[in-house]
Coordinates of C-alpha atoms and ligand atoms in Angstrom, one line a residue:
X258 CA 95.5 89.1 76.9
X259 CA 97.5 89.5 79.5
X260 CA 96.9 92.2 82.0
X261 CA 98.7 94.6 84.4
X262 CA 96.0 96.0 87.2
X263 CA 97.0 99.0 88.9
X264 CA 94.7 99.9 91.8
X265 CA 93.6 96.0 91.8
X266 CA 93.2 96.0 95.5
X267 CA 90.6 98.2 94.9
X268 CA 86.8 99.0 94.8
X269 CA 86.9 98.6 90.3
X270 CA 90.4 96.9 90.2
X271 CA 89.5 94.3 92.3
X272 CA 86.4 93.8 90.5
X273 CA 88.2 93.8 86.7
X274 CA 90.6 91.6 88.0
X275 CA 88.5 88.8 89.0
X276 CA 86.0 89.5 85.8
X277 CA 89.3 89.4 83.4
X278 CA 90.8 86.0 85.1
X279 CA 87.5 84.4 85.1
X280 CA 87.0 85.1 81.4
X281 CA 90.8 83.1 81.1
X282 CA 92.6 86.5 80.7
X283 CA 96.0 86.2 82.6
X284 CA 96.2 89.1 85.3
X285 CA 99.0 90.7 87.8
X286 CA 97.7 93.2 90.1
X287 CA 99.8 96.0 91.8
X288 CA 98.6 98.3 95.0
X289 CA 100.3 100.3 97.5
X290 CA 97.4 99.6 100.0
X291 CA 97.4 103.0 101.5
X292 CA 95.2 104.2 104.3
X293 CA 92.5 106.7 102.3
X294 CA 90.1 104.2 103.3
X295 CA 90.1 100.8 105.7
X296 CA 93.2 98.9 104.4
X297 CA 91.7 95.8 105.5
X298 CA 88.7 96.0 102.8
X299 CA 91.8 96.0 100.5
X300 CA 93.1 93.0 102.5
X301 CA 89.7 91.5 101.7
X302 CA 89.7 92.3 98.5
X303 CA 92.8 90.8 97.9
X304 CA 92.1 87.4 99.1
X305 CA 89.1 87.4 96.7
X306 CA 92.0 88.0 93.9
X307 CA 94.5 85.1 95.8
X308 CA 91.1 82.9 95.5
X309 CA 91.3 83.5 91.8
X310 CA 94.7 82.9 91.4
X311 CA 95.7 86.5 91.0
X312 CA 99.3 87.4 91.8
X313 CA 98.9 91.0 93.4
X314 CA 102.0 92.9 94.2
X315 CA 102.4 95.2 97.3
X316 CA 103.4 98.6 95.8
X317 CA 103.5 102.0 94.2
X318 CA 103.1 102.9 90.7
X319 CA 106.0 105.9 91.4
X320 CA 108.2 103.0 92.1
X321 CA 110.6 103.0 89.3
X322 CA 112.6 99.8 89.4
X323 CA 109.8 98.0 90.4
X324 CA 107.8 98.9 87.5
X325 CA 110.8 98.1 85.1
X326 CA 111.0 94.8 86.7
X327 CA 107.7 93.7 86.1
X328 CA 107.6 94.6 82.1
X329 CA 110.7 92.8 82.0
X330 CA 109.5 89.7 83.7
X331 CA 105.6 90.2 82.6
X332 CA 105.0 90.5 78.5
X333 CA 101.7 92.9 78.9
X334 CA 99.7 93.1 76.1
X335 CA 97.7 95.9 78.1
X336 CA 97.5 98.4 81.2
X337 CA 93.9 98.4 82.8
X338 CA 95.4 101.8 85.3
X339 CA 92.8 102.5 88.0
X340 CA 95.3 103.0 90.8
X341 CA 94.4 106.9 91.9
X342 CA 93.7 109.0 94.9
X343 CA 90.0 109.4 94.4
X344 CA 87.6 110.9 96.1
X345 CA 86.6 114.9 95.3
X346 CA 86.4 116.5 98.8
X347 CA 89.5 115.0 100.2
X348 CA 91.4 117.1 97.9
X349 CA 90.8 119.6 100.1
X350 CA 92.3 117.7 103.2
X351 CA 95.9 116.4 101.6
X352 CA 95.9 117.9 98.2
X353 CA 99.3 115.9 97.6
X354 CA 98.2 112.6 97.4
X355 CA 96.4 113.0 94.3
X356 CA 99.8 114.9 92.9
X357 CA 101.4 111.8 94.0
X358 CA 99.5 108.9 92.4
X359 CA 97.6 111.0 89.8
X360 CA 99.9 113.2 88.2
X361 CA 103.5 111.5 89.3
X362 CA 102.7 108.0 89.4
X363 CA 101.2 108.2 85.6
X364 CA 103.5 109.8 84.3
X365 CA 105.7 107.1 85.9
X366 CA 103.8 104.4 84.3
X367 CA 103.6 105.8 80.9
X368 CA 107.0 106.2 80.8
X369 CA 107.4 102.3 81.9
X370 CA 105.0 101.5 79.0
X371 CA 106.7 103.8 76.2
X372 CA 110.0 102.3 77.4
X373 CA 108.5 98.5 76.9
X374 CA 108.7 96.8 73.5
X375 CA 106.2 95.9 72.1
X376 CA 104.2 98.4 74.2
X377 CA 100.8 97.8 76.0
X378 CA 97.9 99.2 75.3
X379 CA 96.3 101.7 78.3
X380 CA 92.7 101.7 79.4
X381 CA 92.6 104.2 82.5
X382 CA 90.0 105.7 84.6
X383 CA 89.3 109.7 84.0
X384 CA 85.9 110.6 85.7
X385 CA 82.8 112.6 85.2
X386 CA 84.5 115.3 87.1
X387 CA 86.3 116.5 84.2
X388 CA 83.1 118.0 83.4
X389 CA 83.4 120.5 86.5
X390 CA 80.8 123.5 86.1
X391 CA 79.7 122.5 82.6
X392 CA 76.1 122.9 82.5
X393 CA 74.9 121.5 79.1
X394 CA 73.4 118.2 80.1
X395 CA 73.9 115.1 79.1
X396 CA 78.2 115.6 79.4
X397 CA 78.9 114.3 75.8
X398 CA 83.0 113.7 75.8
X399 CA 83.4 116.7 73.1
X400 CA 81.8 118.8 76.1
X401 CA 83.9 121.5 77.3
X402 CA 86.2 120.5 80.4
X403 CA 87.9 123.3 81.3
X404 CA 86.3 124.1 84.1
X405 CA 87.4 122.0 87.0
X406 CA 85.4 122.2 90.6
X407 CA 87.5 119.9 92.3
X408 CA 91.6 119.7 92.3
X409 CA 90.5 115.7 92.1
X410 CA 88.7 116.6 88.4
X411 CA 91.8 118.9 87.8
X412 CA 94.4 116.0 87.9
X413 CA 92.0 113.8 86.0
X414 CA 91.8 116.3 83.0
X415 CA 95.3 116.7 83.4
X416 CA 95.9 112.9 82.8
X417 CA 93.7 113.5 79.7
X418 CA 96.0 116.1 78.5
X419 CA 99.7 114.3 79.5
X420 CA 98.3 110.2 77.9
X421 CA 97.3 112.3 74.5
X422 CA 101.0 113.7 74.9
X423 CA 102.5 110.2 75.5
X424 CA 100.4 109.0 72.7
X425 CA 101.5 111.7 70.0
X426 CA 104.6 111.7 71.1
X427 CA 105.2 107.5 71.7
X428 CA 102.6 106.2 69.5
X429 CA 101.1 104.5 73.2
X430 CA 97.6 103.1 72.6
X431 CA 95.5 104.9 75.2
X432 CA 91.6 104.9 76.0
X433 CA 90.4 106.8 78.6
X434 CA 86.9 105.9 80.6
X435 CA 85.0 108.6 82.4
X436 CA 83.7 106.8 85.0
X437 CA 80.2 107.9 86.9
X438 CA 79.8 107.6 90.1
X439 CA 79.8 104.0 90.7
X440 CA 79.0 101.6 93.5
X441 CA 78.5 98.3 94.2
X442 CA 79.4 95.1 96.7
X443 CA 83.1 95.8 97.7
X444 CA 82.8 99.2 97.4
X445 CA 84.2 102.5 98.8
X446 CA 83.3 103.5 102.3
X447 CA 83.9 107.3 101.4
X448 CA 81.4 107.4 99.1
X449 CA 77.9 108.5 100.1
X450 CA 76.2 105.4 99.1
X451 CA 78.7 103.3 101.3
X452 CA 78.8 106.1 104.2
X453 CA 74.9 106.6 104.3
X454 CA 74.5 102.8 105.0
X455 CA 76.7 102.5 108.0
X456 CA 75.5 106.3 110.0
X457 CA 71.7 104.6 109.0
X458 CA 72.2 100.9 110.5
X459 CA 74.3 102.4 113.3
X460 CA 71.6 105.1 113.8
X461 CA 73.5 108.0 113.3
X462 CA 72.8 110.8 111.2
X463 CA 74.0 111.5 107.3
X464 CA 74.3 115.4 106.2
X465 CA 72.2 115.4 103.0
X466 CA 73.7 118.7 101.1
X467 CA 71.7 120.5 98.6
X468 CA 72.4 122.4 96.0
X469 CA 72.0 126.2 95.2
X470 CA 68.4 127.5 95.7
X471 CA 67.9 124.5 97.7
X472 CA 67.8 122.2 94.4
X473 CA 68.5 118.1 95.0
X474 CA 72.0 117.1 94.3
X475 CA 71.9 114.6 90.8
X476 CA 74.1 111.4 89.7
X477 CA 74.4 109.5 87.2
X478 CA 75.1 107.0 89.8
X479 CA 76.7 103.8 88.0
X480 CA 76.4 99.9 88.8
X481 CA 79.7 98.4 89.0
X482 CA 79.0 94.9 86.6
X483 CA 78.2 97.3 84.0
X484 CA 81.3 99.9 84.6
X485 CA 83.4 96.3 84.2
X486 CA 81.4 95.0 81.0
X487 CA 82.6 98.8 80.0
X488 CA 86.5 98.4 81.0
X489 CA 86.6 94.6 79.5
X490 CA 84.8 96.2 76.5
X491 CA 87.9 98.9 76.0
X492 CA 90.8 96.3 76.7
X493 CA 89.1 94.2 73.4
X494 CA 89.2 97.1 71.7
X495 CA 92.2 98.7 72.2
X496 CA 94.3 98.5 69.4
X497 CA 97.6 99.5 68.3
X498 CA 96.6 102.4 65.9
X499 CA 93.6 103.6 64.3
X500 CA 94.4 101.5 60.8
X501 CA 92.7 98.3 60.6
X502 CA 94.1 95.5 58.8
X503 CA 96.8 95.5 56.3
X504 CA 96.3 99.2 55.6
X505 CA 98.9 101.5 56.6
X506 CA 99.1 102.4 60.2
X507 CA 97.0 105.2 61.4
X508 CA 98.3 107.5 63.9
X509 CA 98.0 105.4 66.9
X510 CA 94.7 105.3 69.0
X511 CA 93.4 108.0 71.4
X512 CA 89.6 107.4 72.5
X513 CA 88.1 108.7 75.4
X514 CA 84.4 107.5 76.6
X515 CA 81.7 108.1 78.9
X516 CA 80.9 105.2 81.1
X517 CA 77.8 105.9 83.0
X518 CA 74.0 104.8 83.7
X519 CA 72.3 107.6 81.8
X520 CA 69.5 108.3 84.4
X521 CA 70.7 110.7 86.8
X522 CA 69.2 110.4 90.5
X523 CA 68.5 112.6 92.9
X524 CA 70.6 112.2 96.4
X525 CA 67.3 112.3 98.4
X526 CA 65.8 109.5 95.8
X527 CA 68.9 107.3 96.3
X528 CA 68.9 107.9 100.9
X529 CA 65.3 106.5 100.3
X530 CA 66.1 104.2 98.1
X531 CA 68.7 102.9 101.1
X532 CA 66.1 103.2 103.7
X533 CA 63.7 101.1 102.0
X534 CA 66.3 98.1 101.3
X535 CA 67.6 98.9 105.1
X536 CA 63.8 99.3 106.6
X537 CA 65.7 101.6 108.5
X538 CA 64.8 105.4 108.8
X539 CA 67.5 108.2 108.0
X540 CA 68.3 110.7 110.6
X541 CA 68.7 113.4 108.2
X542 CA 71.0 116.4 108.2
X543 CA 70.0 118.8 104.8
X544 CA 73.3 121.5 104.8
X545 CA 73.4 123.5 101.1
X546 CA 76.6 121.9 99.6
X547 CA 79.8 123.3 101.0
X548 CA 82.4 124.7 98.7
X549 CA 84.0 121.2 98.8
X550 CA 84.7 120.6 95.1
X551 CA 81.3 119.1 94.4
X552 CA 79.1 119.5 91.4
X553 CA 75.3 119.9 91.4
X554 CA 74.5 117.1 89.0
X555 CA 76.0 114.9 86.8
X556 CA 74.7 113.2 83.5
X557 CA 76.4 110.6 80.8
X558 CA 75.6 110.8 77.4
X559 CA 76.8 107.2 76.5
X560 CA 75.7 107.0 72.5
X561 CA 79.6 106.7 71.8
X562 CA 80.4 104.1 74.2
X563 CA 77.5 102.2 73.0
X564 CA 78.7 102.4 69.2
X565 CA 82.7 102.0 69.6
X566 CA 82.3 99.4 72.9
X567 CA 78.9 98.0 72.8
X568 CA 78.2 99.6 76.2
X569 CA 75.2 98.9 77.4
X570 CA 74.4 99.4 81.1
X571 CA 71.9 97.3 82.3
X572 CA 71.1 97.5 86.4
X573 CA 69.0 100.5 87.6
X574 CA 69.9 102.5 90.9
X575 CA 67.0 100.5 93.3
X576 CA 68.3 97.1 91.9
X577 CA 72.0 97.6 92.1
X578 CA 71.6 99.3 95.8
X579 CA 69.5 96.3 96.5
X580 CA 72.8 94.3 95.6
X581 CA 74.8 96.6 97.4
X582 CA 73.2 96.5 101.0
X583 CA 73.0 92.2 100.8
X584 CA 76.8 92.4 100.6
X585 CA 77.2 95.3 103.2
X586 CA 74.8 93.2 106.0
X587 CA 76.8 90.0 105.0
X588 CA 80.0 91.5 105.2
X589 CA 79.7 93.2 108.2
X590 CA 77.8 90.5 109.8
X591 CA 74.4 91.9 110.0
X592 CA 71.6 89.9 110.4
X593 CA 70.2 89.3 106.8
X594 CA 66.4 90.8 106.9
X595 CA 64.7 89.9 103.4
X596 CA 65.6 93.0 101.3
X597 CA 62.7 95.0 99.6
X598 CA 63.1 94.2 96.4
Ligands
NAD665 N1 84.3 104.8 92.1 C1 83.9 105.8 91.5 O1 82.8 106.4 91.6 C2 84.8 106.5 90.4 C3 84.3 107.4 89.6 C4 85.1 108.0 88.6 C5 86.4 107.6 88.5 N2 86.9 106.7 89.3 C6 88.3 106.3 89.2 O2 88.4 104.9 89.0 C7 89.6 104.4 89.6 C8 89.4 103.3 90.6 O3 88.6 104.0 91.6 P1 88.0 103.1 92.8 O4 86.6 103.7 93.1 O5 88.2 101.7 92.6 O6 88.9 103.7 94.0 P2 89.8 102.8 95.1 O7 90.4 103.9 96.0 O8 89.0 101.8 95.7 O9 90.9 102.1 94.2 C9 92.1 102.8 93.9 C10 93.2 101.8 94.4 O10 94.5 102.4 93.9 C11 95.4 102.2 95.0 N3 96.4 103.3 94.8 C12 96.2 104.6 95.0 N4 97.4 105.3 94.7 C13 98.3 104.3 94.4 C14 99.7 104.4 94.0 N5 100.4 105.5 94.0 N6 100.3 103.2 93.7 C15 99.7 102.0 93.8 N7 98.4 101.9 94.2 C16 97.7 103.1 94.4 C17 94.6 102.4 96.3 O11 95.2 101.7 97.4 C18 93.3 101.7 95.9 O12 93.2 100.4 96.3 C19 90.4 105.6 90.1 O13 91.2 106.1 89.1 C20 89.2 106.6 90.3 O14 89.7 108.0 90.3 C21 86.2 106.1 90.3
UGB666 O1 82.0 110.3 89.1 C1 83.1 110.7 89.5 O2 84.0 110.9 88.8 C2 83.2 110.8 91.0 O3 82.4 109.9 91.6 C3 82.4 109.9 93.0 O4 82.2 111.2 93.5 P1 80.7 111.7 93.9 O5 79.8 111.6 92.7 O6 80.9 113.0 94.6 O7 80.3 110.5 94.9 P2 79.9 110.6 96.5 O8 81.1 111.1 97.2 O9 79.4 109.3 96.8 O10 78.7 111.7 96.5 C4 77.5 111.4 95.9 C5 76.6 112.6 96.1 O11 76.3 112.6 97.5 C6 76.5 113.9 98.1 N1 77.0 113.7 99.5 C7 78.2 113.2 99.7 C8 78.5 113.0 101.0 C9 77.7 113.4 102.1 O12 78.0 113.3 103.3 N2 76.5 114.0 101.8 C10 76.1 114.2 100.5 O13 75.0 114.7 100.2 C11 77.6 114.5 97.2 O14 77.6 115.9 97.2 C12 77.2 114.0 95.8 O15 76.2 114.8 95.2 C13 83.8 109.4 93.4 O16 83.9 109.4 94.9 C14 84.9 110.2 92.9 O17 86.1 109.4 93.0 C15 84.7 110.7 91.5 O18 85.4 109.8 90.7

């Protein structure tokens, strides 16, 4: 295969990227390194890429005549498209950065692919927030979505809705991956796993929210090894159309999956979870959640990821935090204390 990575500066890109190289895939990487979080963990990242002999490009998926440049230079045989402004509560905060890289700059790379001959196949990241206020548990993918909390979830269903257009329309291969939560080494620091373990070694204090009637906030948190076993999984199965074989083509192929752990936990189960790996006590803020875009809980139902991709997660929330904090004290040059295990 060889692969275009949007977003591979990033916390999943960077980490398909290497796992796609190593495997003898070839791989180009494009980011815009913008500031929604420390560019120089991107930096970081990067070099792990340049190690692998990954050519990563400096720039935006909106950018037009780059884009055209590199499918002219670059046969792709696929698109794994995780560049996005992510994060739910920072919609709130500058609402038009996720106009500009979720809704623009797809639509500006769909068109690049349609316009390419023969065209790539596109694995993207949708999320769990597409799920919004549903409250049937576990989210199966023919769940109802129509009920976005966050304008985040709302530009993910809407890249739902506009690569099924591009797909009826161009005949683009597309498979999209609701991804849960995840976290791992190299992750993102403005997600509460990430966040919690800097306040708790610096000794500051983390807000805790809570849900209505003081219930625990839930995720499906997800281990990143197995969300890449999931995205590698989707590439080698992403064909042209639904026809196998000689027969006649089938329309071409739309599939959207669930990528998550399956065993939702609490947000007070995963702080002490961090504590015990940290030896370090919280100092504990509990607020009830803010109207921030949030959802009380989330839950995958993976059954069809696990028939159609062989998705099997296999690293629970104590182990893959336990992963998580070893790179965090190496990277930030803490003194390594033996872990709890
Ligand atoms: N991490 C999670 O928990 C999670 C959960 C569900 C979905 N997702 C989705 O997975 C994908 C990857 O997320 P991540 O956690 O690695 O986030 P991330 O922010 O670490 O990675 C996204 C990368 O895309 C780049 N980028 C953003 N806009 C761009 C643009 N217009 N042009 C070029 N590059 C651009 C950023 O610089 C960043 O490096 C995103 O689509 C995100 O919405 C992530
Ligand atoms: O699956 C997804 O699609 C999403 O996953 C991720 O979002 P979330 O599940 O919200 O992760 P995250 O922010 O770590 O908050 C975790 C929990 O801690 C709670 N939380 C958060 C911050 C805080 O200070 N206190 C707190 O209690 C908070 O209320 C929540 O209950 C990605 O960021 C996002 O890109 C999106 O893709």
């Amino acid at each position: 295969m060889s692969v275009l990575v949007t977003g591979a500066a990033g916390f999943v890109g960077s980490h398909v990227s290497i796992a796609l190289k190593k495997r003898g895939d070839g791989v180009v990487g494009i980011d815009n390194f913008n500031n929604y979080y420390d560019p120089s963990l991107k930096k970081a990242r990067k070099n792990l890429l340049n190690l692998q002999n990954v050519y990563l490009i400096e720039g935006d998926i909106n950018d037009v005549h780059m884009l055209a440049k590199l499918f002219d230079i670059v046969a792709f045989t696929h698109v794994m498209h995780l560049a996005a402004q992510a994060g739910v509560r920072y919609a709130m905060e500058n609402p038009k950065s996720y106009v500009h890289s979720n809704i623009a700059g797809l639509v500006t790379l769909l068109e690049a692919c349609k316009n390419t001959n023969p065209q790539p196949a596109i694995v993207w990241a949708s999320s769990s927030s597409v799920y919004g206020l549903n409250e049937k548990v576990p989210f199966s993918e023919s769940d109802r979505t129509d009920q976005p909390a966050s304008l985040y979830a709302a530009t993910k269903k809407a890249g739902e809705e506009i690569t099924h257009t591009y797909n009826h329309i161009y005949g683009l291969s597309i498979t999209g991956l609701r991804f849960f939560t995840v976290y791992g080494p190299w992750g993102r620091p403005d997600m509460a796993y990430f966040s919690f373990t800097r306040n708790i070694l610096q000794g500051k204090p983390i807000t805790v929210y809570r849900g209505k009637n003081r219930v625990d906030l839930a995720r499906d948190f997800t281990y990143i090894d197995d969300i890449v076993k999931g995205c590698v999984g989707s590439l080698d199965t992403a064909g042209k159309s639904t026809g196998s074989g000689g027969k006649k083509r089938g329309p071409a192929m739309f599939r959207i999956f669930n990528l998550g752990n399956t065993s939702p936990v609490t947000v007070p189960m995963m702080v002490a979870m961090l504590e015990k790996h940290l030896k370090v006590k919280a100092k504990k803020h509990v607020l009830d959640m803010p109207g921030n875009g949030d959802v009380p809980f989330t839950h995958a139902n993976i059954s069809l990821a696990q028939k159609e991709l062989g998705y099997k997660p296999t690293t629970n929330l104590q182990t893959g935090l336990g992963k998580f904090v070893r790179w965090y004290l190496s990277y930030y040059g803490y003194r390594q204390e033996k872990s709890v295990k």
